[in-house]
Coordinates of C-alpha atoms in Angstrom, one line a residue:
X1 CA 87.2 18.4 -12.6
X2 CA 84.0 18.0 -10.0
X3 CA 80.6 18.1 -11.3
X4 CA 79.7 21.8 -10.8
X5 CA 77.8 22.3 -7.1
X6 CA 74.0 22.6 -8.2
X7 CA 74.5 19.1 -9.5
X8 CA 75.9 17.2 -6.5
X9 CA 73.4 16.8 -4.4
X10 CA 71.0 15.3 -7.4
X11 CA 70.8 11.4 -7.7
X12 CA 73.3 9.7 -10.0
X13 CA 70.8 8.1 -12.6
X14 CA 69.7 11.9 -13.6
X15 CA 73.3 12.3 -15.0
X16 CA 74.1 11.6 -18.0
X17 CA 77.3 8.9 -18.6
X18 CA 80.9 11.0 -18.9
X19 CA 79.0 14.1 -17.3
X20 CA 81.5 13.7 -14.3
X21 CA 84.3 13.2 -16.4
X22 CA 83.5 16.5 -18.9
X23 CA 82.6 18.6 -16.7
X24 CA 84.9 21.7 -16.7
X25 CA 85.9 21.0 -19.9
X26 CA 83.8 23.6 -22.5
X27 CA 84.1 21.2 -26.2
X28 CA 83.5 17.8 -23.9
X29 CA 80.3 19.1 -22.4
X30 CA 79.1 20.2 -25.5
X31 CA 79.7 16.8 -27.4
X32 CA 78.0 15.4 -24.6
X33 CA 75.1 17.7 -25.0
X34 CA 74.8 16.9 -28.5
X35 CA 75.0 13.2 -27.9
X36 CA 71.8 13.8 -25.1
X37 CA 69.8 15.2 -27.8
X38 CA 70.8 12.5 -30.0
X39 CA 69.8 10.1 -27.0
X40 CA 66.3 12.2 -27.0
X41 CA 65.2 11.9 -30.8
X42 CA 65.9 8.4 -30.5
X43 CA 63.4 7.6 -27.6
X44 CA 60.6 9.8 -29.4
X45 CA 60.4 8.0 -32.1
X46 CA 61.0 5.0 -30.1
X47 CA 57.5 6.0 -28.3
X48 CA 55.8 7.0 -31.2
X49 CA 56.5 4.2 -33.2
X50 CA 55.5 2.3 -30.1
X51 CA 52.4 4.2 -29.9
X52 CA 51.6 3.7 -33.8
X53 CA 51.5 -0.2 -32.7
X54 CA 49.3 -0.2 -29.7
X55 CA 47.0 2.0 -31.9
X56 CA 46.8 -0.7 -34.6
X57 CA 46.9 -3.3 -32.2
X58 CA 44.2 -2.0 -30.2
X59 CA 42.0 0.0 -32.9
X60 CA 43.1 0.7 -36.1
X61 CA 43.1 -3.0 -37.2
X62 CA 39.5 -3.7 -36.2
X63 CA 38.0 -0.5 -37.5
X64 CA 39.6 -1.3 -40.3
X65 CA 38.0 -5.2 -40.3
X66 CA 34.7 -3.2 -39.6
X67 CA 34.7 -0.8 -42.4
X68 CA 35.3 -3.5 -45.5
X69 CA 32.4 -5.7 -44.0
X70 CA 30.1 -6.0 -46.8
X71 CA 26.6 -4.3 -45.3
X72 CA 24.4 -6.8 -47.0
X73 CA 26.4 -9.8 -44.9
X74 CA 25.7 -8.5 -41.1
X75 CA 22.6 -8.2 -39.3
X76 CA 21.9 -4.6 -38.1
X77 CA 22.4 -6.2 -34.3
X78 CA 25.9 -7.8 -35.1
X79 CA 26.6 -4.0 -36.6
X80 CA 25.8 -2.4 -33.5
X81 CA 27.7 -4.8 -31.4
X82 CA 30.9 -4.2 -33.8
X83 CA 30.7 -0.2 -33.2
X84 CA 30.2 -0.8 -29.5
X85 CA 33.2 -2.8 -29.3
X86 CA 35.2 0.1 -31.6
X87 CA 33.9 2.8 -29.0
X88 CA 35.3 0.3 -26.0
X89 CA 38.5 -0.2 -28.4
X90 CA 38.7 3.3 -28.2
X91 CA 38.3 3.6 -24.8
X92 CA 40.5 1.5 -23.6
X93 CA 43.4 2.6 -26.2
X94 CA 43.3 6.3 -24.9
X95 CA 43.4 4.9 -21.3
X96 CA 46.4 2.6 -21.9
X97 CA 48.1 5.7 -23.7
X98 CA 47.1 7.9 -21.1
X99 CA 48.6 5.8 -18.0
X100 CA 51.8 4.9 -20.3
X101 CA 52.4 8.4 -20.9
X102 CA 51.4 10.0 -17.6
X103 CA 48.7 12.2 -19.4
X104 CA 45.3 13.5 -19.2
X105 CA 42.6 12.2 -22.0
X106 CA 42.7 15.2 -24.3
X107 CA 47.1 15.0 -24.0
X108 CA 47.1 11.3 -24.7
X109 CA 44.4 11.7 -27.8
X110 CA 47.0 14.5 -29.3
X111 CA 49.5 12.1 -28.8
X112 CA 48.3 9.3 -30.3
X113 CA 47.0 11.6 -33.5
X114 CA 50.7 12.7 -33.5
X115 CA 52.5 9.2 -33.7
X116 CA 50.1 8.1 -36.3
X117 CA 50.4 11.4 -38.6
X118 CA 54.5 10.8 -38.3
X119 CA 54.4 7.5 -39.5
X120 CA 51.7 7.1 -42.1
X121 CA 52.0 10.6 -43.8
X122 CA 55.4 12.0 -43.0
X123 CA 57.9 9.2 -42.5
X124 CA 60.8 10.9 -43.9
X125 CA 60.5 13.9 -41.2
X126 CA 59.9 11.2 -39.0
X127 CA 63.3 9.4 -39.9
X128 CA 65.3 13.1 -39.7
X129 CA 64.1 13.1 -36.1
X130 CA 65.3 10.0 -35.2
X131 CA 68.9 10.7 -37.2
X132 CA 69.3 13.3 -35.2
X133 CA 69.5 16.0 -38.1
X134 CA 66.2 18.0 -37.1
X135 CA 64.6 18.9 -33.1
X136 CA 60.9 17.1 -32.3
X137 CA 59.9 20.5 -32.7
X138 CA 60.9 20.9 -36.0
X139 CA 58.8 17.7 -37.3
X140 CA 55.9 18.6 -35.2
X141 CA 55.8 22.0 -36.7
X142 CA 56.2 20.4 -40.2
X143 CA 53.4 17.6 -39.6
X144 CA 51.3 20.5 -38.2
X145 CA 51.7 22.6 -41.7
X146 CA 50.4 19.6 -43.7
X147 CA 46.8 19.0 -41.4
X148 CA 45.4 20.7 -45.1
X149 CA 46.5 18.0 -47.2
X150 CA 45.2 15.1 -48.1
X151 CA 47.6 11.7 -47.3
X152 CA 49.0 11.5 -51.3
X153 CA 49.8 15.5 -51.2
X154 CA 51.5 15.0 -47.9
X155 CA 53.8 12.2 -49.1
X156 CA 54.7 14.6 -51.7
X157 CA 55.0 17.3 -48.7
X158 CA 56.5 14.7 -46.5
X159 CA 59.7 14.2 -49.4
X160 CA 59.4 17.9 -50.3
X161 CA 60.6 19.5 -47.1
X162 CA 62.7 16.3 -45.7
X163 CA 64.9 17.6 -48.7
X164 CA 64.9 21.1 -47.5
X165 CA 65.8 19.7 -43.8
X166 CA 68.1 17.4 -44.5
X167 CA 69.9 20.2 -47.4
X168 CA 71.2 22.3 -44.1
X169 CA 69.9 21.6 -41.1
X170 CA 71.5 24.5 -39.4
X171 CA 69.6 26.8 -41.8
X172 CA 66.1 25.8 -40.4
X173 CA 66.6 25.7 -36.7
X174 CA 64.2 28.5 -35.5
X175 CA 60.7 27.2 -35.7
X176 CA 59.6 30.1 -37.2
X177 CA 61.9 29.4 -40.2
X178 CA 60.2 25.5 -40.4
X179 CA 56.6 26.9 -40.6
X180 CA 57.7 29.4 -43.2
X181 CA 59.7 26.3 -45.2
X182 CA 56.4 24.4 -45.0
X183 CA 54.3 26.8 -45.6
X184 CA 55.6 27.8 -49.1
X185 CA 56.2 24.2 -50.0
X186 CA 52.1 23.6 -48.8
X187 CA 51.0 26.9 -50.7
X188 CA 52.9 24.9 -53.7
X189 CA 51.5 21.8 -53.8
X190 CA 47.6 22.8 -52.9
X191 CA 47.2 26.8 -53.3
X192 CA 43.4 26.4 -52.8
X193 CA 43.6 24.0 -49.3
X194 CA 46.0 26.7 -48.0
X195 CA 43.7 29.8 -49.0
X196 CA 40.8 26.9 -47.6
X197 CA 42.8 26.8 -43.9
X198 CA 43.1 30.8 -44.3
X199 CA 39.6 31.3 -44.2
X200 CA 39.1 29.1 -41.4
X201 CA 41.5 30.2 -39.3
X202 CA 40.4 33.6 -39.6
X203 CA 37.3 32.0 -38.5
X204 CA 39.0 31.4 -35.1
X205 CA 39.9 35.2 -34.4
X206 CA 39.7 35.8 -30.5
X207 CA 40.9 37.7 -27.8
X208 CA 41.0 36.4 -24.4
X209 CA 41.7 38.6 -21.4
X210 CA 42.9 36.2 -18.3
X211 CA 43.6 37.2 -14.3
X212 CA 47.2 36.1 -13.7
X213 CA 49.1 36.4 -10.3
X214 CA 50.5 39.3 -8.1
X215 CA 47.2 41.5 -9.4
X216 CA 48.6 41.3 -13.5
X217 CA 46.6 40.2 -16.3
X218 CA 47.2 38.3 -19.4
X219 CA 45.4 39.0 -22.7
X220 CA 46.5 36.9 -26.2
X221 CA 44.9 37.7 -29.0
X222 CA 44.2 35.5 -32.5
X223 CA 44.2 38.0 -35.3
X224 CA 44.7 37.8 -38.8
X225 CA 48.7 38.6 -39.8
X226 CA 47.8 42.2 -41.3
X227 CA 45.7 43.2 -38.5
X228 CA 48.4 42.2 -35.6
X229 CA 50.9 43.9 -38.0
X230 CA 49.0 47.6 -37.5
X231 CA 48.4 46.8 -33.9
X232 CA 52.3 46.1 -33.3
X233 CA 53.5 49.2 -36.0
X234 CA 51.4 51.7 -33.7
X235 CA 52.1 49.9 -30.0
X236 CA 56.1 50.6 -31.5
X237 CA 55.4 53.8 -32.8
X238 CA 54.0 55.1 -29.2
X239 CA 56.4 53.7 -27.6
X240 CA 59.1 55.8 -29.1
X241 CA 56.9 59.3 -27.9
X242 CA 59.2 59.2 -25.4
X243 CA 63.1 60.8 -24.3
X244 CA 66.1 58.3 -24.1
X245 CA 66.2 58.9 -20.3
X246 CA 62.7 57.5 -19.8
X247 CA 63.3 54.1 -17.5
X248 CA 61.0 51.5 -18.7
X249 CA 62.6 49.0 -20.8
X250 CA 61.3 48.9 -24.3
X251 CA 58.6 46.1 -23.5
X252 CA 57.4 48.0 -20.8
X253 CA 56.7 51.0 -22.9
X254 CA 55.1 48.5 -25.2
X255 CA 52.6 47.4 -22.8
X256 CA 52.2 50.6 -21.7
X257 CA 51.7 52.2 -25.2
X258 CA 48.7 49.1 -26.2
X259 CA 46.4 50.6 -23.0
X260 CA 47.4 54.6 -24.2
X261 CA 46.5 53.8 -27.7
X262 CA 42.9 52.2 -26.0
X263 CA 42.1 55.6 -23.4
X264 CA 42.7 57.2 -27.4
X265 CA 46.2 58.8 -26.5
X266 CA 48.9 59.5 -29.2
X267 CA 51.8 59.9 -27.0
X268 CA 52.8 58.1 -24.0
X269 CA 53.7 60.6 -21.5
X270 CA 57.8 60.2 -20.2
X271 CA 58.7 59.5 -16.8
X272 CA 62.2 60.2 -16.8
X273 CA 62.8 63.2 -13.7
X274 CA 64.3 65.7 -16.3
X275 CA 62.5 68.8 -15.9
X276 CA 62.6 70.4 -19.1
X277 CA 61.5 67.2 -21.1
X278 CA 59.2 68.1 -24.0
X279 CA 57.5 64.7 -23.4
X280 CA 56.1 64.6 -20.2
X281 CA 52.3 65.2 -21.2
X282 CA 50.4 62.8 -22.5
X283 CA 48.7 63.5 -25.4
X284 CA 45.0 62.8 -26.8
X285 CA 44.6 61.8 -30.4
X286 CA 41.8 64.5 -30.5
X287 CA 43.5 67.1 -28.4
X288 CA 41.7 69.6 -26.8
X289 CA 38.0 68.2 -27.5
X290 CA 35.9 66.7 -24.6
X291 CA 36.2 63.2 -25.5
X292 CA 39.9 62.0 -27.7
X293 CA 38.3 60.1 -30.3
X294 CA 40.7 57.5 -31.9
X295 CA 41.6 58.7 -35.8
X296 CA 42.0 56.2 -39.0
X297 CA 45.9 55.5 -38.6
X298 CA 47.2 53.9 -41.9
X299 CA 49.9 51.3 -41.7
X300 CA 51.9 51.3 -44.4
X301 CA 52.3 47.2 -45.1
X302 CA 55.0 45.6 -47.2
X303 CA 53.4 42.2 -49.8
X304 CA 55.9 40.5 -52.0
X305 CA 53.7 39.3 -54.8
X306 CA 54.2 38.0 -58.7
X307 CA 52.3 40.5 -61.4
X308 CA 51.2 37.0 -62.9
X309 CA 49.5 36.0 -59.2
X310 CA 48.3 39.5 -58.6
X311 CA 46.4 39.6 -62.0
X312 CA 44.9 36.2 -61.5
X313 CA 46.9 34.3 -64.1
X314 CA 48.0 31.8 -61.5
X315 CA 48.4 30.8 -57.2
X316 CA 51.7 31.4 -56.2
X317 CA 52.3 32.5 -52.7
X318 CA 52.7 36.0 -51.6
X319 CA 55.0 37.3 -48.9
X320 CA 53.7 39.1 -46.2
X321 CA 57.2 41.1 -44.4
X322 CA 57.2 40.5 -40.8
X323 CA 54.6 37.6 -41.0
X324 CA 56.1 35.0 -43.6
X325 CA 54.2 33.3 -46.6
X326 CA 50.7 34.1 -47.8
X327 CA 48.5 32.4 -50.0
X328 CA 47.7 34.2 -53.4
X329 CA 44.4 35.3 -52.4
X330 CA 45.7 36.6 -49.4
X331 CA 48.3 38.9 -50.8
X332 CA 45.8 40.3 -53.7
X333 CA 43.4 41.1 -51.3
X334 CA 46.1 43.4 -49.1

């Protein structure tokens, strides 16, 4: 068999050894695929591990030199020349990383914060990447989970959910299914640093409206998991005010349901060409007054929570359907 057309033209080194050969061949290509990811893990960790050693070679050593210098022994000018040369250390580590990596400053910080997270507090994760047994993703996502605890709670974390991984790897392949993993393993091991990040994060509820191309817009919103529940329940719920012969797909009645739901509408209005459709009209939440005034819509909510947790009597998680894991706190106050 001949590599398939789209490929010929490209030069030889971007091909993958035995490409040629499998090519045509359904079980082949797929090994081969497998074997690429394989190939993939191994140089991340390769780099990070890489990373992790120009950091300490660079940084981490002498900061660490600095720090267990007894006060009383240095002059106040040999302690400022020791933070200058950290801030140059510094410096000059992020620019090294930065030109290595082919990144900007702020990409090349994240990337250094990552290799030295993987290493010092979740080295079993890290070890599953490199076997091949769980994505880059996946361990990002998991390192990511633990920011809340401290380092001897994340070793704890760090054996905790390389267990779960490793257990069945093919169980935990969506990302979503890692954060939910980690999340109830977190929730288990520090219930007051998770309800802690809860508080914060809710802190960091936005919405952003952006200009995007061809006269669209873009708007992402950061709201807490009960509140973007509602707001999806009634974008679905208008979207459905509609006949089956309407011809918008299903996300475009969505979209166009979130702006109906803002100019106060209850039903979208059809735009299928059937004559006798009962759901042409758009309809006004207040209909028939001067200005539609949007009503109190209740949402009903599903919360999975222990009597014991909801009385007080201890901090297991809650579960919030069609969100994932909660903290205690969380669920007793929906």
């Amino acid at each position: 068999m001949t590599l398939p057309v789209g490929l010929r033209e490209l030069p030889g080194h971007l091909m993958p050894p035995g490409l040629n050969d499998a090519a045509g061949f359904r079980e082949q290509t797929a090994n081969l695929l497998f074997e690429q990811r394989r190939c993939e893990n191994l140089t991340f960790c390769r780099t990070v591990t890489t990373l992790y050693s120009l950091y300490r070679t660079v940084y981490a050593d002498a900061e660490a030199e600095y720090l267990q210098l007894p006060a009383a022994d240095a002059t106040d000018r040999e302690l400022l020349a020791r933070r200058k040369d950290l801030r140059l250390r510094e410096i000059a580590l992020n620019a090294q990383v930065a030109t290595g990596l082919r990144l900007g400053p702020d990409a090349a910080d994240r990337a250094l914060t990552e290799a030295v997270g993987l290493v010092e507090r979740l080295p079993h994760v890290f070890t599953l990447i490199g076997d091949n047994t769980i994505s880059i993703r996946a361990g990002q996502e998991a390192l990511r989970r633990s920011r809340v605890l401290t380092g001897e709670q994340a070793r704890v974390f760090d054996q905790r959910i390389a267990e779960r991984l490793a257990r069945d790897p093919l169980e935990l392949v969506a990302i979503p299914a890692v954060r939910e993993a980690a999340d109830k393993i977190v929730q288990g091991i520090d219930p007051h640093a998770a309800e802690k990040r809860r508080k914060r994060a809710r802190e960091d509820r936005t919405i952003v409206f952006k200009a995007d191309d061809d006269g669209m817009a873009s708007a992402y919103a950061l709201l807490p998991a009960e509140d973007a529940l509602e707001i999806s329940t009634r974008v679905d719920d208008i979207a459905d005010t509609v006949c089956e012969h309407d011809p918008r797909t299903i996300a475009q009645r969505r979209a166009d349901g979130l702006l109906a739901l803002v100019q106060g509408l209850r039903t979208l209005g059809c735009q299928c060409e059937h004559p006798g459709c009962s759901h042409h009209e758009q309809r006004a939440t207040a209909h028939g007054t001067a200005d539609a005034v949007v009503t109190r819509y209740r949402t009903l909510i599903h919360v999975v929570i222990n009597e014991t947790t909801r009385t007080g009597q201890d901090d297991a998680p809650g579960y919030l359907v069609g969100h994932g894991p909660i903290t205690a706190q969380h669920a007793r106050d929906l």
